[in-house]
């Protein structure tokens, strides 16, 4: 399918992005294990160290791993699915350097102990200004990718009138457009509120405004992380399994829905904040349920695609095709395990979305349990699977060990469940999140203790899995066996796609719809702070 | 453009599931009138101790002239003030909380009392405590009451984990 072979492909560019993301992911995994041991009383350093570690863990996992992975993966998918070389490789490298510089600056700020504000950096607690500057550089550095992705899509469309944009690129374009919309909220907060406050240029901050702007970003950013995983589930996993994509059109509908539905719903992160009125929250709750729709559709299409593979491989009967799937193929195993974790993860998410019911679990351990399951579980598993798929193509070397890769994915799957099931339970037992240790009444703490052992086992399995993953990738670079097929190829559909409606072959209409929905959803919740009599808040350090 | 009949059927089922959930949540909100705290009431957090409502001697539990029980709480690093209060089960109560410094969370085990406490705003929760629920969540006292923890559940600085208090719930 792809006309672009390795010489024209930005392999080194992608590898650079992916190594930074995964390398720091390894560090952050170890920090995660330390935190787990610390808060369960098995090691004892200090609360300051705990929160500092937690800040770095969160920043790396949520912002560094994701952004570097998506940009690195995005370049390869775009170039190979459109069959066009990268138009401005220097700009892309400049973006990489900017992201890397931002990451280092923010990491130094955290390491210095002046910026222990966690990855959500809720004001009026303020970090050192370099923390925000570093975070801003990381975000700004991703913009070249956004521009290149959108420009390449538009040019391809112009040169191929009437032809459908290849589905992988349709997904990545949705991802880049979503990312642009997502950034608006947090960038305004950082540039106009947090940087001036941390530099001492302004004495106070309008917290209601800051929280509304952050809520703008907080939901769609999750779908920025998720869309590349869905691209892999739709276009790489079915092919690797030996089957066909069940429906190209449904993939397009899903990517459009993710773009449109995930943006105007951010207030669900501040359901129990006093400064937003109930009606707006209820409206955002309704919107949040709509975001479940694309995931429900994806579950069906991915399962149906895998079924075509299983049946082509000789599987019979209602479930016989499952046994025939290639369970030794890392990218297939990763995709299946990720899709399985979407079930409990999505279920928990629907509870969080349930307006009043959220109060029961808000900011308890239920919440980190939820996002470790759905992000750390589903999304990261697809990142692993994609890496196993990409490494041989990018390096020209065979994957060092496919057996170790499959074992690593299973270890992660089991580890995530062992970690997050007990977390959900202690969350329902009101254990607050983000605590360095538990200095509460011993009788209360005792009720949580029986859940400690499985979560420690889960954490250990996850770290072991993370190290095996990095080890395998590293050894692949030096593998003597070369990879015979370095082409990136994507799944064909069960029935060939000749034409698709214009609405499913571009984003102009959808962008206008997003604009209208964002105005409806946020004009008042943000605008109110300019006309109600607000008392601004003073800045505080973490100490 | 074609969508497989099976896929079309599943799309309908999925849509109906989502609509059902939306209707259910709308029902709890509009008919049962269960809402998260959303009173949009401002206050100057830098002068909290000078206001009549959140001055030190007005904190804790009071029965207002109209008979409602109101608990007033100030969240400030790293203490819930007052650190221990007594609330009756089975009667409608109002919790009003304000922060004197940074963002805090306030969550009482075994109850529906849960809110962010945002500097500059008063958080208000209307609820009724169910004794059988706090019995499961708390510690039984000799006098027949139950003590449940009240946590700060939003990271508020390096002492966040130590920010908690106790609520003694008496049987109606």
XYZ file of C-alpha atoms in Angstrom:
715
model
C 0.000 0.000 0.000
C 2.809 2.347 0.842
C 5.017 3.778 -1.878
C 7.399 5.262 0.625
C 10.189 2.881 1.498
C 12.722 3.229 4.296
C 15.008 5.789 2.541
C 12.222 8.391 2.356
C 10.823 7.506 5.712
C 11.546 9.546 8.856
C 12.693 6.418 10.710
C 15.367 8.128 12.785
C 13.032 10.971 13.670
C 10.411 8.542 14.897
C 12.896 6.406 16.785
C 14.265 9.489 18.538
C 10.783 10.469 19.726
C 9.872 6.939 20.766
C 13.105 6.376 22.698
C 12.718 9.587 24.691
C 9.126 8.680 25.523
C 9.805 5.055 26.441
C 13.115 5.770 28.182
C 11.515 8.246 30.560
C 8.558 5.887 30.905
C 11.024 3.363 32.369
C 12.215 5.900 34.948
C 8.649 6.887 35.827
C 7.665 3.223 36.251
C 10.345 2.789 38.902
C 9.105 5.936 40.641
C 5.607 4.471 40.594
C 6.827 1.371 42.399
C 8.646 3.486 44.982
C 5.434 5.465 45.609
C 3.425 2.293 46.029
C 5.903 1.006 48.622
C 6.105 4.356 50.395
C 2.364 4.912 50.794
C 1.906 1.361 52.046
C 4.595 1.854 54.663
C 7.103 -0.607 53.190
C 9.755 2.046 52.649
C 9.933 5.299 54.496
C 11.585 8.408 53.105
C 9.618 11.644 53.494
C 6.350 13.133 52.340
C 8.332 15.719 50.360
C 10.164 12.985 48.437
C 6.931 11.109 47.855
C 5.116 14.083 46.344
C 8.172 15.080 44.345
C 8.369 11.584 42.889
C 4.642 11.652 42.208
C 4.961 14.945 40.347
C 7.648 13.521 38.067
C 5.779 10.220 37.624
C 2.604 12.007 36.564
C 4.281 14.556 34.304
C 6.304 11.870 32.507
C 3.461 9.377 32.102
C 0.721 11.829 31.154
C 2.628 14.406 29.134
C 6.075 13.139 28.107
C 5.449 9.475 27.225
C 2.215 10.303 25.444
C 3.317 13.333 23.448
C 6.629 11.821 22.344
C 4.983 8.518 21.446
C 2.145 10.113 19.497
C 4.370 12.476 17.533
C 6.919 9.758 16.715
C 4.245 7.246 15.763
C 2.249 9.904 13.917
C 5.088 10.791 11.527
C 5.522 7.171 10.455
C 1.806 6.545 10.040
C 1.312 9.749 8.062
C 4.248 9.232 5.721
C 3.512 5.573 5.049
C -0.272 5.709 4.808
C -0.253 8.703 2.445
C 2.828 7.506 0.576
C 4.415 10.948 0.737
C 7.767 11.973 2.251
C 7.815 14.377 5.180
C 7.733 17.901 3.705
C 9.804 19.719 6.353
C 12.069 17.315 8.248
C 14.048 20.200 9.789
C 10.896 21.668 11.282
C 10.064 18.253 12.693
C 13.527 17.955 14.287
C 13.158 21.475 15.682
C 9.907 20.369 17.283
C 11.664 17.343 18.758
C 14.460 19.509 20.189
C 11.915 21.915 21.673
C 9.949 19.097 23.290
C 13.125 17.575 24.680
C 14.349 20.919 26.030
C 10.955 21.558 27.652
C 10.987 18.121 29.236
C 14.469 18.645 30.676
C 13.626 22.113 32.010
C 10.451 20.860 33.714
C 12.279 17.785 35.063
C 15.001 20.005 36.545
C 12.361 22.207 38.164
C 10.785 19.133 39.739
C 14.158 17.677 40.779
C 15.086 20.940 42.479
C 12.178 20.476 44.880
C 10.644 23.852 44.038
C 7.827 22.486 41.915
C 6.109 19.754 43.877
C 2.679 20.560 42.460
C 1.793 17.169 40.897
C 1.024 16.823 37.214
C -2.277 18.666 37.576
C -0.516 21.772 39.033
C -3.713 23.144 40.581
C -3.332 26.791 41.576
C -3.131 28.710 43.853
C -0.239 26.417 44.669
C 2.551 27.641 42.415
C 5.662 25.943 41.125
C 8.894 27.598 40.038
C 8.275 29.443 36.760
C 10.622 27.097 34.916
C 8.167 24.225 35.558
C 5.484 26.008 33.543
C 7.993 27.207 30.955
C 9.211 23.628 30.462
C 5.665 22.301 30.182
C 4.821 25.041 27.674
C 7.893 24.172 25.562
C 6.880 20.515 25.554
C 3.461 21.481 24.222
C 4.786 24.052 21.732
C 7.283 21.496 20.439
C 4.405 19.237 19.408
C 2.932 21.932 17.158
C 5.191 21.222 14.142
C 3.760 17.698 14.138
C 0.244 19.112 14.286
C 0.917 21.439 11.368
C 2.720 18.797 9.274
C -0.037 16.237 9.856
C -2.810 18.628 8.867
C -0.957 20.127 5.886
C -0.027 16.702 4.499
C -3.644 15.572 4.787
C -4.977 18.648 3.003
C -2.386 18.356 0.208
C -3.062 14.669 -0.291
C -6.778 15.354 -0.518
C -6.208 18.058 -3.121
C -4.045 15.741 -5.218
C -6.487 12.836 -4.907
C -9.933 14.338 -5.472
C -12.781 11.991 -4.674
C -10.554 9.367 -3.024
C -11.006 8.584 0.655
C -8.144 9.638 2.933
C -6.554 6.360 4.107
C -8.115 5.461 7.454
C -4.844 5.526 9.481
C -4.237 9.070 8.345
C -7.871 10.049 8.872
C -7.391 8.987 12.500
C -4.058 10.798 12.924
C -5.511 13.955 11.369
C -8.417 13.767 13.838
C -5.810 13.365 16.576
C -3.829 16.436 15.455
C -6.976 18.567 15.149
C -8.228 17.383 18.533
C -4.842 18.218 20.045
C -5.015 21.785 18.694
C -8.436 22.328 20.277
C -7.334 20.627 23.490
C -4.317 22.851 24.002
C -6.280 26.112 23.960
C -7.518 25.848 27.560
C -4.288 24.902 29.305
C -2.147 27.213 27.161
C -4.289 30.216 28.131
C -4.084 29.142 31.777
C -0.302 28.713 31.696
C 0.546 31.795 29.624
C -1.885 34.315 31.085
C -2.271 33.050 34.653
C 0.371 30.638 35.957
C 3.526 32.040 34.348
C 2.752 35.652 35.391
C 1.834 34.466 38.904
C 4.968 32.341 39.317
C 7.160 35.172 38.023
C 5.604 37.554 40.529
C 4.216 39.796 37.783
C 0.706 39.573 39.212
C -0.180 39.195 42.916
C -3.271 36.979 42.668
C -5.073 34.518 40.430
C -8.708 34.012 39.417
C -9.096 30.380 40.447
C -12.520 29.758 38.968
C -11.188 30.827 35.595
C -8.032 28.726 35.950
C -10.047 25.635 36.866
C -12.483 26.104 33.991
C -9.618 26.490 31.501
C -7.870 23.405 32.827
C -11.151 21.456 32.650
C -11.354 22.468 28.972
C -8.133 20.531 28.329
C -8.479 17.710 30.802
C -10.942 15.515 28.987
C -9.946 15.753 25.315
C -6.283 15.247 26.234
C -7.259 11.709 27.191
C -8.598 11.158 23.673
C -5.427 12.636 22.203
C -3.671 9.764 24.008
C -6.300 7.265 22.916
C -6.788 8.000 19.195
C -3.365 6.642 18.101
C -4.199 3.477 20.035
C -7.482 3.224 18.141
C -5.622 3.797 14.859
C -3.529 0.748 15.696
C -6.587 -1.288 16.712
C -8.364 -0.473 13.447
C -5.564 -0.567 10.926
C -2.630 -2.587 12.280
C -4.022 -5.265 14.611
C -6.514 -6.836 12.114
C -3.804 -7.172 9.474
C -1.251 -8.585 11.898
C -3.894 -11.119 12.959
C -4.278 -12.192 9.345
C -7.709 -10.679 8.819
C -9.500 -7.649 7.494
C -10.900 -4.498 9.003
C -14.634 -5.092 9.388
C -15.622 -1.555 8.484
C -13.613 1.436 7.340
C -16.629 3.732 7.545
C -17.296 2.917 11.188
C -13.680 3.828 11.931
C -14.217 7.234 10.359
C -17.445 7.763 12.278
C -15.630 6.846 15.490
C -12.732 9.264 14.907
C -15.172 12.086 14.111
C -17.184 11.303 17.254
C -14.038 11.296 19.402
C -13.171 14.745 18.070
C -16.636 16.231 18.486
C -17.806 14.589 21.723
C -14.641 14.672 23.820
C -14.218 18.454 23.777
C -17.382 20.050 25.225
C -17.532 17.836 28.341
C -14.609 18.913 30.567
C -16.697 20.173 33.487
C -17.140 16.572 34.645
C -13.673 16.911 36.166
C -15.024 19.629 38.454
C -18.456 18.194 39.237
C -17.993 18.892 42.958
C -16.490 22.371 42.557
C -18.692 25.070 44.097
C -18.031 27.738 41.458
C -19.947 26.106 38.594
C -23.730 25.898 38.596
C -25.559 22.571 38.495
C -27.164 23.001 35.062
C -23.828 23.342 33.264
C -22.446 20.313 35.035
C -25.497 18.273 34.080
C -25.102 19.304 30.446
C -21.442 18.219 30.473
C -22.491 14.940 32.133
C -24.829 14.178 29.216
C -22.038 14.939 26.772
C -19.679 12.671 28.674
C -22.011 9.707 28.165
C -21.943 10.362 24.439
C -18.165 9.815 24.474
C -18.877 6.215 25.468
C -20.489 5.679 22.080
C -17.343 5.656 19.893
C -15.687 3.232 22.309
C -18.697 0.897 22.257
C -18.615 0.973 18.446
C -14.865 0.358 18.401
C -15.239 -2.693 20.631
C -17.585 -4.247 18.105
C -15.590 -3.394 14.989
C -12.281 -4.578 16.451
C -13.820 -7.822 17.701
C -15.496 -8.389 14.325
C -12.207 -7.739 12.524
C -10.406 -10.228 14.747
C -13.185 -12.701 14.053
C -12.519 -12.435 10.304
C -8.901 -13.277 11.091
C -9.766 -16.202 13.333
C -12.167 -17.660 10.753
C -9.675 -17.231 7.899
C -7.232 -19.175 10.027
C -9.696 -22.029 10.257
C -11.589 -21.157 13.438
C -15.142 -22.502 13.606
C -18.155 -22.149 15.822
C -19.289 -19.281 17.980
C -16.001 -18.889 19.859
C -13.658 -21.302 18.082
C -12.118 -18.445 16.083
C -10.644 -16.985 19.277
C -8.363 -19.977 19.771
C -7.127 -19.682 16.191
C -5.927 -16.103 16.586
C -2.132 -15.703 16.482
C -1.497 -15.614 20.232
C 2.247 -15.480 19.604
C 2.036 -12.206 17.672
C 2.828 -9.326 20.078
C 0.832 -6.636 18.306
C -2.283 -8.833 18.252
C -1.946 -9.887 21.887
C -1.385 -6.271 22.974
C -4.416 -5.110 21.019
C -6.693 -7.806 22.433
C -5.568 -7.284 26.035
C -5.990 -3.521 25.654
C -9.498 -3.944 24.271
C -10.365 -6.225 27.204
C -9.224 -3.596 29.705
C -11.452 -1.032 28.007
C -14.450 -2.896 29.444
C -13.825 -2.430 33.191
C -12.089 0.895 32.515
C -15.024 2.251 30.570
C -17.459 0.966 33.189
C -15.616 2.891 35.907
C -15.573 5.950 33.696
C -19.352 5.855 33.321
C -19.656 5.900 37.105
C -17.352 8.928 37.310
C -19.444 10.597 34.635
C -22.642 10.040 36.572
C -23.061 13.573 37.837
C -24.179 13.067 41.456
C -22.698 9.584 41.857
C -19.258 11.070 41.188
C -19.406 12.601 44.681
C -19.064 9.094 46.167
C -15.759 8.409 44.439
C -14.409 11.873 43.673
C -10.739 12.137 44.650
C -10.738 8.771 46.382
C -8.325 6.037 45.267
C -11.078 5.041 42.810
C -9.921 7.838 40.501
C -6.231 6.853 40.110
C -7.506 3.271 39.842
C -9.696 4.309 36.923
C -7.020 6.115 34.948
C -4.295 3.578 35.660
C -6.658 0.953 34.268
C -7.773 2.789 31.166
C -4.642 4.777 30.383
C -1.906 2.711 32.052
C -3.738 -0.432 30.987
C -5.427 -0.031 27.628
C -3.547 2.862 26.061
C -0.053 1.924 27.204
C -0.588 -1.706 26.135
C -1.298 -0.481 22.605
C 1.788 1.757 22.786
C 3.824 -1.371 23.684
C 2.182 -3.381 20.919
C 2.815 -0.611 18.403
C 6.453 -0.423 19.446
C 6.866 -4.162 18.843
C 5.322 -3.642 15.420
C 7.399 -0.562 14.579
C 10.854 -1.497 15.887
C 11.718 -4.071 13.205
C 10.391 -1.733 10.491
C 12.341 1.257 11.812
C 15.614 -0.482 12.691
C 15.627 -3.158 10.006
C 16.363 -5.679 12.748
C 14.085 -8.517 13.821
C 12.498 -8.126 17.228
C 14.953 -9.713 19.671
C 12.383 -11.987 21.284
C 8.742 -12.338 20.335
C 8.182 -14.750 23.209
C 9.473 -12.225 25.729
C 7.301 -9.563 24.090
C 4.139 -11.635 24.475
C 5.048 -12.525 28.069
C 5.715 -8.854 28.788
C 2.242 -7.851 27.538
C 0.529 -10.503 29.672
C 2.581 -9.451 32.701
C 1.454 -5.869 32.230
C -2.173 -6.940 31.805
C -2.150 -9.005 34.997
C -0.129 -6.366 36.854
C -2.522 -3.558 35.963
C -5.507 -5.586 37.163
C -3.742 -6.627 40.382
C -2.911 -2.976 41.030
C -6.171 -1.307 40.100
C -8.837 -3.716 41.364
C -7.703 -3.220 44.999
C -7.374 0.525 44.354
C -10.991 0.661 43.206
C -12.040 -1.186 46.356
C -10.138 1.015 48.818
C -11.511 4.010 46.914
C -15.012 2.785 47.704
C -13.783 2.532 51.310
C -13.135 6.303 51.115
C -9.332 6.142 51.004
C -8.240 9.568 49.764
C -5.909 9.717 46.781
C -2.506 11.395 46.659
C -1.437 10.724 50.234
C 2.162 9.934 51.154
C 1.087 7.645 53.984
C -2.014 6.951 56.080
C -1.906 8.624 59.493
C -5.605 8.017 60.200
C -7.342 6.088 62.976
C -5.727 2.607 63.033
C -9.107 0.873 62.908
C -9.868 2.634 59.625
C -6.438 1.977 58.122
C -6.709 -1.695 59.090
C -9.710 -2.081 56.765
C -7.539 -1.098 53.790
C -4.612 -3.303 54.720
C -5.856 -6.562 53.264
C -5.739 -4.945 49.815
C -2.077 -3.997 50.115
C -0.524 -7.320 49.067
C -2.213 -7.652 45.653
C -1.440 -4.052 44.726
C 2.235 -4.503 45.608
C 2.355 -7.662 43.494
C 0.671 -5.723 40.677
C 3.201 -2.905 40.911
C 6.120 -5.344 40.886
C 4.746 -7.165 37.835
C 4.293 -3.869 36.006
C 7.847 -2.723 36.689
C 9.237 -6.100 35.663
C 7.148 -5.857 32.507
C 8.346 -2.309 31.763
C 11.978 -3.393 32.098
C 11.478 -6.442 29.847
C 9.892 -4.161 27.264
C 12.826 -1.731 27.231
C 15.348 -4.594 27.277
C 13.720 -6.218 24.253
C 13.701 -2.972 22.260
C 17.293 -2.246 23.169
C 18.485 -5.706 22.142
C 16.574 -5.437 18.883
C 18.917 -2.655 17.716
C 21.834 -5.069 17.938
C 20.014 -8.115 16.586
C 21.963 -9.809 13.775
C 18.812 -11.130 12.106
C 17.468 -8.523 9.745
C 13.793 -7.860 9.181
C 12.781 -8.966 5.663
C 9.718 -6.736 5.326
C 10.245 -3.150 6.394
C 7.108 -1.808 4.706
C 4.356 -0.462 6.911
C 1.112 -1.918 5.673
C -2.376 -1.389 6.929
C -5.436 -3.586 7.095
C -7.659 -3.889 4.044
C -11.358 -3.798 4.654
C -13.698 -6.753 4.245
C -15.338 -4.891 1.383
C -13.128 -2.442 -0.540
C -13.792 1.224 0.178
C -14.229 3.100 -3.085
C -15.893 6.305 -1.986
C -16.946 7.747 1.322
C -19.299 10.691 1.913
C -17.548 14.064 2.095
C -18.537 14.352 5.745
C -16.384 11.313 6.526
C -13.463 12.470 4.427
C -12.620 15.779 6.047
C -13.037 17.855 9.148
C -14.238 21.305 8.036
C -17.861 20.775 9.062
C -16.810 19.005 12.258
C -14.521 21.849 13.269
C -17.415 24.275 12.919
C -19.565 21.943 14.987
C -16.855 21.758 17.669
C -16.719 25.552 17.715
C -20.474 25.819 18.234
C -20.497 23.108 20.909
C -17.540 24.672 22.734
C -19.327 28.025 22.735
C -22.446 26.417 24.164
C -20.501 24.354 26.699
C -17.925 26.865 27.909
C -18.978 30.440 27.060
C -20.879 30.845 30.306
C -18.807 28.567 32.599
C -15.686 30.541 31.578
C -17.304 33.906 30.903
C -19.050 34.119 34.287
C -15.771 34.931 36.027
C -15.556 38.195 34.126
C -18.818 39.532 35.503
C -19.382 37.974 38.918
C -17.628 39.616 41.837
C -14.638 37.271 42.159
C -12.164 37.304 45.033
C -8.833 36.262 43.614
C -6.528 33.872 45.459
C -3.004 34.433 46.745
C -0.172 32.172 45.527
C 1.256 29.496 47.873
C 4.250 27.200 47.606
C 3.965 23.457 48.182
C 5.408 23.670 51.677
C -20.566 3.873 1.864
C -21.881 0.725 3.456
C -22.432 -0.358 7.013
C -22.888 -4.042 7.716
C -26.385 -4.885 9.075
C -24.853 -6.419 12.218
C -22.824 -3.292 12.795
C -25.888 -1.138 12.238
C -27.785 -3.178 14.813
C -24.955 -2.855 17.316
C -24.799 0.906 16.692
C -28.479 1.123 17.606
C -27.998 -0.964 20.739
C -25.019 1.149 21.799
C -26.956 4.363 21.184
C -29.910 3.086 23.202
C -27.563 2.154 26.069
C -26.107 5.647 26.089
C -29.558 7.253 25.905
C -30.739 5.052 28.783
C -27.813 6.192 30.929
C -28.484 9.826 30.097
C -32.164 9.442 31.003
C -31.218 7.745 34.265
C -28.826 10.508 35.269
C -31.333 13.169 34.213
C -33.906 11.406 36.395
C -31.648 11.496 39.486
C -30.981 15.176 38.882
C -34.352 16.550 37.804
C -36.835 14.293 39.589
C -34.871 13.092 42.626
C -33.102 16.456 42.811
C -29.676 15.004 43.647
C -26.996 17.489 42.635
C -23.308 17.900 43.370
C -22.476 21.046 45.391
C -22.902 23.947 42.949
C -23.890 27.057 44.869
C -21.556 29.613 43.151
C -21.187 31.724 46.299
C -18.093 33.898 46.595
C -16.123 34.826 49.711
C -12.803 36.570 50.328
C -10.547 33.737 51.507
C -7.811 36.127 52.640
C -10.198 37.639 55.213
C -12.042 34.481 56.231
C -11.237 34.912 59.935
C -12.732 38.421 59.842
C -16.080 37.357 58.397
C -18.872 36.724 60.867
C -19.698 33.342 59.371
C -16.246 31.727 59.285
C -14.692 33.432 62.320
C -13.192 30.958 64.802
C -16.060 31.108 67.322
C -18.758 30.516 64.706
C -17.235 27.282 63.380
C -18.729 23.891 64.179
C -22.351 22.827 64.390
C -25.239 25.224 65.057
C -28.987 24.913 64.900
C -30.271 27.910 62.952
C -33.418 29.845 63.841
C -35.421 27.908 61.243
C -34.363 24.587 62.788
C -31.811 23.448 60.186
C -28.527 22.048 61.430
C -25.533 23.788 59.843
C -21.909 22.686 60.155
C -19.339 25.349 59.291
C -15.838 24.163 58.500
C -12.646 25.957 57.529
C -10.109 23.946 55.564
C -6.585 25.283 55.991
C -3.168 23.694 55.809
C -3.067 21.051 57.307
C -6.100 20.915 59.540
C -9.837 20.590 59.352
C -11.254 23.248 61.673
C -12.802 22.335 64.028
C -11.003 18.967 64.018
C -13.949 17.148 65.589
C -17.657 17.931 65.320
C -20.868 16.130 66.190
C -23.716 15.761 63.704
C -27.104 14.081 64.085
C -28.157 11.295 61.721
C -31.575 11.232 60.104
C -32.218 14.973 59.876
C -31.485 17.330 56.981
C -28.175 19.075 57.509
C -26.163 21.693 55.653
C -22.381 21.686 55.508
C -20.717 24.977 54.584
C -16.966 24.969 54.039
C -14.372 27.506 52.969
C -10.615 27.394 52.388
C -8.234 29.843 54.015
C -5.358 29.122 51.646
C -5.073 26.607 48.790
C -7.396 24.133 47.104
C -8.675 21.392 49.415
C -11.115 18.521 49.171
C -13.583 17.548 51.856
C -14.972 14.023 52.063
C -16.751 12.383 54.978
C -16.693 8.573 54.903
C -20.106 6.895 54.802
C -21.969 10.054 53.793
C -22.717 12.108 50.695
C -20.629 14.960 52.068
C -18.033 15.462 49.365
C -16.895 18.705 47.794
C -13.879 20.574 46.572
C -13.119 23.576 48.744
C -11.915 26.313 46.411
C -10.393 29.525 47.774
C -12.759 32.399 47.009
C -15.916 30.266 47.180
C -18.140 28.713 49.813
C -18.901 25.016 49.264
C -22.324 23.965 50.420
C -23.687 20.427 50.740
C -27.278 19.544 51.662
C -27.683 16.004 52.906
C -29.068 13.641 55.494
C -26.675 11.218 57.180
C -27.863 7.609 57.314
C -26.745 6.014 60.546
C -26.512 2.490 59.128
C -24.112 3.758 56.446
C -21.756 5.545 58.836
C -21.819 2.453 61.058
C -20.188 0.566 58.178
C -17.672 3.320 57.517
C -16.696 4.428 60.994
C -15.733 3.361 64.487
C -18.412 2.635 67.086
C -18.229 4.606 70.332
C -19.284 3.441 73.804
C -22.174 5.937 73.902
C -23.780 4.404 70.782
C -22.542 7.068 68.393
C -20.179 6.443 65.489
C -17.039 8.384 64.558
C -16.227 8.710 60.861
C -13.148 10.328 59.357
C -13.333 13.572 57.392
C -10.519 13.713 54.850
C -8.894 16.374 52.789
C -8.850 14.495 49.503
C -7.203 17.063 47.250
C -3.411 17.437 47.246
C -2.813 20.682 49.153
C 0.921 20.562 49.859
C 3.563 18.471 51.560
C 1.390 17.853 54.632
C -1.712 16.821 52.699
C -1.842 13.296 54.121
C -2.079 14.680 57.666
C -5.100 16.849 56.951
C -8.084 15.045 58.414
C -10.564 15.218 61.264
C -13.414 13.315 62.888
C -17.163 13.574 62.776
C -19.159 11.987 65.549
C -22.572 10.960 64.274
C -25.320 10.494 66.846
C -28.322 8.258 66.314
C -31.444 10.286 65.747
